[in-house]
Amino acid sequence: MRTRSEVVIVGGGIQGLAIAYHLAKDHGLRDVLVCEASYLCSGASGRNGGGIRAQWSSEVNIRLMQESLRLCKAFAQEHRINTWFRQGGYLFLARDPATCETLAQSVKLQNECGVSTRLLELREVTRIVPELSLDGVVAASYNPDDAVVFPWPFVWGYAEGARALGVEVAPFTEVLDIELSAGRVSAVETTRGRVATSCVINATGAHSPALAAKVGIELPNQPHRHEICSSEPLKPWLGPLVADLSNGLYFSQSTRGEIVGGVSNERVPPGANQDSSNRFLSLYARALVRVIPRMADAKILRQWSGLYDLTPDRNPIVGSVDGVGGFHLVCGFMGHGFMMAPVMGKLMAHHVATGERQPLFDQWNLRRFREGRLLSEGMIIG
Ligand SMILES: Cc1cc2nc3c(=O)[nH]c(=O)nc-3n(C[C@H](O)[C@H](O)[C@H](O)COP(=O)(O)OP(=O)(O)OC[C@H]3O[C@@H](n4cnc5c(N)ncnc54)[C@H](O)[C@@H]3O)c2cc1C
């Protein structure tokens, strides 16, 4: 492994790899090393539901996701890899007046941004998913352009694309420490030796607080287990990803026919535990059967979990850090860091390569917590 690198990206999940790829491709910056503690896809990027949507309640998320959807759609052709991109839309369900209002406001904003989401009459909902029980549902929104993909090819595509351009992607290479010199990063200490560098990007997802602590930075985000499961393959019957905002239930049908989904489990304490629980299965089964009674007969074949990277205001933490030169953050992406990575990879690479100010990163900067400028987002699932 090289002993000196212009940029060291810590974390070989989709965020770190997308940045590496765009540094090399868009800016010709090939002297880049990605250190991944385990195998590629070991983190949340290899464990998620692959949902990609432009239905959000804040303008910044809507606009970023319009661009990310475009990038995701073009990914297979650009990287010569099948992503199982399936544009069946996202169908959101609301069951109470407050959520109904959030949905209506969000649809209005999405339409102003050019996203073709519609608030649906309930009879239209059953036209889109005839198997759906509308008992208790008071409103629904649908954007036909939202999509679902298989996540792994994105991770592999970015890794291979970056490698082909000269980036070194080093799995099984954990960053143990970060050296500082005169208030700037000067090297990282890894399980495979020391690497001198003046630029470190913390893309370690739910592990980002531990890495930031190495340079004396305290982050407010916390890891939180999120469980997910997959049914036996069924004949294709479900077009959109369905999300119930009342309990965080979401499910979609994969191209192999499996129903893949999860649900909120409010009793899960913060921590990096990635076990699977019976409680999750029973919460999920009850929530799913309430919405799709016919799923009562289906069998669950696999269950796994990953880590959400939760921030206090449900928005990410991105950009440079006051007081530590050359140290950048790209973390706190909750349950939507996968879909954000294509656009974030481009923006972050531009910022690191050119040093140009990125107004978005001011909004998402760590200092907002110190300054009490908290943000909000009403359409987080799970
Ligand atoms: C069950 C589940 C479902 C989800 N569903 C969706 C969805 O439908 N759509 C969506 O957009 N998002 C979803 N998400 C969220 C999404 O998966 C994450 O936001 C995203 O993958 C984060 O990517 P990342 O690269 O920041 O982190 P990760 O993929 O977690 O990568 C971080 C990497 O850093 C490595 N690392 C940590 N510490 C070190 C160190 N010291 N040295 C070297 N390497 C280190 C880890 O091994 C890990 O591989 C879901 C998440 C879960 C858990």
XYZ file of C-alpha atoms and ligand atoms in Angstrom:
435
model
C 0.000 0.000 0.000
C 1.256 3.520 -0.738
C 2.886 5.450 2.130
C 1.880 8.918 0.936
C -1.403 10.046 -0.620
C -2.809 13.446 -1.510
C -6.231 12.396 -0.216
C -7.131 9.586 2.200
C -10.791 8.621 2.321
C -11.667 6.601 5.408
C -14.612 4.266 4.744
C -15.231 2.225 1.606
C -19.009 2.517 1.657
C -20.887 4.181 -1.163
C -20.167 7.713 0.113
C -16.391 7.266 0.283
C -16.181 5.383 -3.016
C -18.390 7.873 -4.877
C -16.126 10.729 -3.734
C -13.011 8.772 -4.775
C -14.472 8.059 -8.203
C -15.455 11.683 -8.843
C -12.117 13.053 -7.576
C -10.381 10.958 -10.232
C -12.946 11.250 -13.007
C -14.066 14.876 -12.725
C -10.849 16.448 -11.400
C -8.031 14.131 -12.527
C -7.039 13.688 -8.858
C -5.795 10.095 -8.816
C -3.483 10.206 -5.816
C -6.313 8.986 -3.618
C -6.403 6.097 -1.127
C -9.661 4.628 0.215
C -9.156 2.711 3.485
C -11.942 0.263 4.303
C -11.727 -1.600 7.620
C -13.575 -4.666 6.313
C -14.832 -5.940 2.913
C -16.673 -3.708 0.434
C -20.430 -3.751 1.188
C -19.801 -4.638 4.851
C -21.343 -1.367 6.088
C -24.799 0.121 5.622
C -24.142 0.465 1.872
C -24.332 -3.302 1.493
C -27.298 -3.780 3.832
C -29.912 -1.266 2.737
C -33.227 -1.371 0.894
C -31.998 0.369 -2.287
C -34.781 2.971 -2.257
C -34.189 6.146 -4.292
C -36.715 8.973 -4.203
C -37.282 12.667 -4.774
C -40.227 12.820 -2.344
C -38.889 14.920 0.547
C -40.213 17.779 2.647
C -37.180 20.092 2.325
C -36.139 21.792 -0.902
C -32.485 20.865 -0.547
C -33.270 17.137 -0.328
C -35.725 17.327 -3.226
C -33.257 19.101 -5.516
C -30.310 16.880 -4.591
C -32.390 13.771 -5.147
C -33.625 14.939 -8.563
C -29.971 14.946 -9.625
C -29.165 11.703 -7.795
C -32.073 9.885 -9.446
C -30.693 10.951 -12.814
C -27.211 9.702 -11.862
C -28.597 6.395 -10.538
C -30.530 5.811 -13.746
C -27.390 6.411 -15.833
C -25.126 4.375 -13.515
C -25.500 0.987 -15.233
C -24.425 2.371 -18.588
C -21.588 4.489 -17.202
C -20.147 1.673 -15.067
C -21.097 -1.280 -17.298
C -22.823 -3.104 -14.437
C -26.427 -4.188 -13.904
C -28.019 -2.231 -11.043
C -31.523 -3.727 -11.297
C -32.811 -0.122 -11.477
C -36.594 -0.352 -11.324
C -38.622 2.849 -11.631
C -41.923 1.778 -10.028
C -42.390 4.971 -7.991
C -42.805 5.499 -4.235
C -46.266 5.446 -2.656
C -46.447 7.231 0.719
C -49.398 6.608 3.047
C -50.600 8.954 5.826
C -53.002 7.983 8.623
C -53.464 11.194 10.655
C -54.183 14.869 9.895
C -50.679 16.127 10.834
C -48.929 13.641 8.515
C -51.531 14.389 5.876
C -50.566 18.071 6.094
C -46.826 17.240 5.850
C -47.560 15.168 2.756
C -49.648 17.928 1.135
C -47.000 20.616 1.834
C -44.257 18.324 0.572
C -46.098 17.520 -2.652
C -46.599 21.255 -3.275
C -42.891 21.930 -2.799
C -41.891 18.917 -4.908
C -44.134 20.138 -7.741
C -42.564 23.621 -7.530
C -39.180 21.919 -7.944
C -40.417 20.040 -11.023
C -41.023 16.612 -9.416
C -44.213 15.001 -10.693
C -45.566 13.744 -7.350
C -49.369 13.718 -6.947
C -51.642 13.560 -3.944
C -53.932 10.662 -4.778
C -57.631 10.064 -4.309
C -57.899 6.861 -2.281
C -59.497 5.000 -5.198
C -56.425 5.857 -7.297
C -54.234 4.228 -4.652
C -55.899 0.874 -5.146
C -55.515 1.253 -8.876
C -51.735 1.424 -8.345
C -51.640 -1.370 -5.709
C -54.947 -3.330 -5.843
C -53.840 -5.594 -2.935
C -53.595 -2.612 -0.532
C -56.008 -2.264 2.401
C -56.905 1.400 2.862
C -58.380 0.888 6.314
C -57.192 3.936 8.332
C -55.362 5.570 5.416
C -56.377 9.220 4.953
C -53.970 10.419 2.267
C -51.353 9.150 -0.140
C -48.745 10.626 -2.451
C -47.124 9.008 -5.470
C -44.141 9.931 -7.612
C -43.794 7.538 -10.557
C -40.132 8.518 -11.069
C -38.877 7.234 -7.697
C -37.059 3.920 -7.912
C -35.486 0.893 -6.233
C -32.114 -0.664 -7.061
C -29.915 -3.502 -5.870
C -27.276 -1.651 -3.788
C -24.168 -3.819 -4.221
C -23.441 -3.018 -7.892
C -23.246 0.675 -6.979
C -20.529 -0.023 -4.413
C -18.648 -2.315 -6.788
C -19.172 0.061 -9.742
C -17.697 3.034 -7.910
C -14.815 0.937 -6.538
C -13.884 -0.520 -9.938
C -14.397 2.834 -11.677
C -12.100 4.558 -9.175
C -9.467 1.788 -9.416
C -9.464 1.978 -13.202
C -8.600 5.681 -12.892
C -5.668 5.056 -10.521
C -7.304 5.320 -7.088
C -6.138 2.726 -4.542
C -9.084 1.051 -2.804
C -7.757 -0.898 0.190
C -10.198 -3.275 1.904
C -9.276 -4.779 5.290
C -7.329 -1.606 6.128
C -8.572 0.088 9.262
C -7.548 3.630 10.129
C -6.442 3.476 13.754
C -5.348 7.060 14.300
C -4.938 10.428 12.600
C -1.846 12.563 13.144
C -2.047 16.349 13.344
C 0.679 18.876 12.768
C 0.165 22.596 13.434
C -3.623 22.156 13.474
C -3.739 20.213 10.176
C -3.950 16.527 9.402
C -0.537 15.157 8.418
C -0.919 11.342 8.352
C -3.145 8.382 9.114
C -1.999 5.304 10.991
C -3.558 2.147 9.544
C -3.428 -1.576 10.256
C -1.150 -1.747 7.183
C 1.158 1.126 8.056
C 1.407 4.910 8.137
C 0.251 7.058 5.209
C 1.308 10.718 5.007
C -1.482 13.003 3.778
C -2.805 16.537 4.114
C -6.447 15.643 3.443
C -8.633 13.091 5.281
C -12.303 12.527 4.481
C -14.334 10.847 7.212
C -16.817 8.673 5.291
C -17.220 6.025 7.959
C -20.996 6.390 8.270
C -22.283 5.333 11.681
C -18.659 4.972 12.860
C -17.838 8.613 12.089
C -17.967 9.857 15.719
C -15.209 7.381 16.681
C -12.959 8.540 13.829
C -13.641 12.244 14.448
C -12.700 11.736 18.110
C -9.152 10.887 16.915
C -8.715 14.572 15.994
C -10.552 15.836 19.062
C -13.874 16.488 17.326
C -17.084 15.438 19.057
C -19.910 14.567 16.654
C -23.569 14.481 17.737
C -24.606 11.580 15.468
C -25.118 8.067 16.826
C -25.291 4.571 15.324
C -28.706 2.964 15.505
C -29.592 -0.562 14.421
C -32.128 -0.799 11.615
C -33.478 -4.232 10.679
C -34.719 -5.404 7.302
C -35.922 -8.668 5.807
C -36.788 -10.412 2.593
C -39.647 -12.802 1.753
C -39.651 -15.843 -0.487
C -39.859 -14.862 -4.186
C -43.419 -14.140 -5.330
C -44.867 -13.516 -8.766
C -44.457 -9.819 -9.665
C -47.455 -7.887 -8.281
C -46.075 -4.760 -6.603
C -45.098 -1.703 -8.679
C -43.994 1.002 -6.219
C -42.108 0.995 -2.959
C -44.860 1.540 -0.360
C -44.031 3.572 2.778
C -46.387 4.109 5.712
C -45.386 7.299 7.523
C -47.316 6.314 10.667
C -44.978 3.483 11.681
C -42.003 3.593 9.309
C -43.128 0.494 7.400
C -41.684 0.268 3.880
C -41.560 -2.557 1.359
C -40.843 -3.078 -2.317
C -40.623 -6.079 -4.622
C -37.196 -6.963 -5.966
C -36.661 -8.074 -9.549
C -36.352 -11.623 -8.141
C -39.841 -11.285 -6.654
C -38.894 -10.990 -2.965
C -40.746 -8.465 -0.810
C -37.943 -6.522 0.914
C -38.824 -4.199 3.768
C -38.520 -2.912 7.294
C -40.334 -0.951 9.986
C -39.449 1.438 12.834
C -38.586 -0.199 16.124
C -38.532 2.568 18.696
C -37.201 0.372 21.479
C -33.783 -0.062 19.828
C -31.178 1.785 21.919
C -28.284 3.661 20.250
C -25.231 1.474 19.573
C -23.431 -0.488 16.870
C -25.231 -3.787 17.533
C -26.159 -5.471 14.223
C -28.066 -8.491 15.566
C -31.486 -9.559 14.289
C -34.506 -9.711 16.591
C -37.817 -11.534 16.841
C -39.425 -8.272 17.967
C -38.610 -6.703 14.590
C -40.106 -9.647 12.727
C -43.337 -9.458 14.671
C -43.595 -5.639 14.292
C -42.918 -5.921 10.564
C -45.299 -8.839 10.012
C -48.152 -7.042 11.804
C -47.579 -3.745 9.987
C -47.229 -5.438 6.585
C -50.299 -7.655 6.953
C -52.399 -4.662 8.042
C -51.568 -2.955 4.728
C -51.409 -6.067 2.505
C -53.571 -8.766 4.130
C -52.524 -11.319 1.486
C -48.923 -11.173 2.746
C -50.099 -13.192 5.785
C -49.427 -16.323 3.708
C -45.913 -15.364 2.595
C -42.759 -16.733 4.213
C -39.849 -14.597 5.353
C -36.618 -16.155 4.117
C -33.878 -13.802 5.304
C -33.418 -11.153 7.950
C -30.435 -8.889 8.582
C -29.611 -5.471 9.985
C -27.356 -2.466 9.476
C -26.659 0.864 11.102
C -28.540 4.090 10.556
C -26.311 7.101 11.279
C -28.732 9.321 13.211
C -28.266 13.061 13.748
C -30.286 15.153 16.212
C -32.013 17.171 13.441
C -32.402 14.372 10.856
C -29.992 16.056 8.433
C -26.439 15.049 7.453
C -23.142 16.515 8.638
C -20.972 17.482 5.688
C -17.981 19.717 4.951
C -14.823 20.886 6.661
C -14.352 21.223 10.395
C -13.328 24.378 12.269
C -9.908 24.067 13.905
C -8.680 20.933 12.071
C -7.312 21.766 8.624
C -7.712 19.139 5.906
C -10.330 17.098 7.800
C -13.711 16.719 6.076
C -16.945 15.067 7.148
C -19.549 13.286 5.053
C -21.769 11.456 7.516
C -25.086 11.513 9.392
C -27.123 10.317 6.426
C -29.786 8.518 8.469
C -31.690 6.101 6.193
C -31.017 7.912 2.924
C -27.252 8.007 2.489
C -27.321 5.456 -0.273
C -29.561 7.480 -2.571
C -27.678 10.701 -1.748
C -24.213 9.294 -2.459
C -24.128 9.789 -6.250
C -24.798 13.517 -5.987
C -22.789 13.952 -2.764
C -19.811 12.185 -4.361
C -19.780 14.777 -7.128
C -20.248 17.788 -4.829
C -17.770 16.652 -2.200
C -15.130 15.812 -4.821
C -15.564 19.273 -6.336
C -15.217 20.915 -2.929
C -12.093 18.934 -1.986
C -10.413 19.286 -5.382
C -11.077 23.000 -5.914
C -11.444 24.330 -2.371
C -14.517 26.200 -3.616
C -17.184 27.060 -1.078
C -20.244 24.881 -1.390
C -23.299 26.700 0.045
C -25.005 23.384 0.786
C -22.144 22.384 3.068
C -22.601 25.608 5.079
C -26.150 24.526 5.855
C -25.055 20.987 6.732
C -21.857 22.002 8.533
C -21.127 20.607 11.995
C -21.117 24.104 13.506
C -24.923 24.369 13.139
C -25.292 22.287 16.315
C -23.065 24.699 18.277
C -24.868 27.721 16.827
C -28.348 26.279 17.402
C -29.313 26.449 13.706
C -30.990 23.055 13.577
C -32.703 21.886 10.388
C -35.701 19.635 9.843
C -36.938 16.935 7.466
C -40.392 15.396 7.789
C -40.121 12.461 5.403
C -37.578 10.130 6.996
C -38.603 6.454 6.949
C -37.679 3.924 9.598
C -31.525 -1.611 6.879
C -31.185 -0.331 6.181
C -31.979 0.115 5.130
C -31.670 1.301 4.453
N -32.397 1.678 3.363
C -31.994 2.720 2.612
C -32.655 3.049 1.396
O -33.619 2.390 0.997
N -32.193 4.102 0.684
C -31.108 4.838 1.089
O -30.739 5.792 0.408
N -30.457 4.552 2.240
C -30.856 3.515 3.002
N -30.194 3.216 4.152
C -29.093 4.083 4.590
C -27.838 3.857 3.759
O -27.553 2.483 3.677
C -26.665 4.608 4.393
O -27.038 5.947 4.662
C -25.463 4.620 3.465
O -25.166 3.327 2.997
C -24.268 5.204 4.186
O -23.142 5.044 3.364
P -21.721 5.343 3.935
O -20.740 5.096 2.857
O -21.728 6.697 4.574
O -21.554 4.324 5.175
P -21.228 2.748 5.187
O -21.775 2.053 4.025
O -21.614 2.266 6.536
O -19.671 2.730 5.028
C -18.809 3.150 6.048
C -17.614 2.212 6.018
O -16.600 2.732 6.871
C -15.863 1.626 7.353
N -15.109 2.079 8.516
C -15.593 2.450 9.735
N -14.563 2.835 10.536
C -13.411 2.709 9.804
C -12.040 2.959 10.068
N -11.621 3.422 11.245
N -11.135 2.695 9.095
C -11.541 2.250 7.872
N -12.842 1.997 7.570
C -13.764 2.240 8.517
C -16.936 0.595 7.664
O -16.401 -0.704 7.679
C -17.928 0.811 6.521
O -17.765 -0.111 5.464
C -30.525 2.064 4.874
C -29.735 1.631 5.937
C -30.051 0.444 6.591
C -29.179 -0.024 7.711
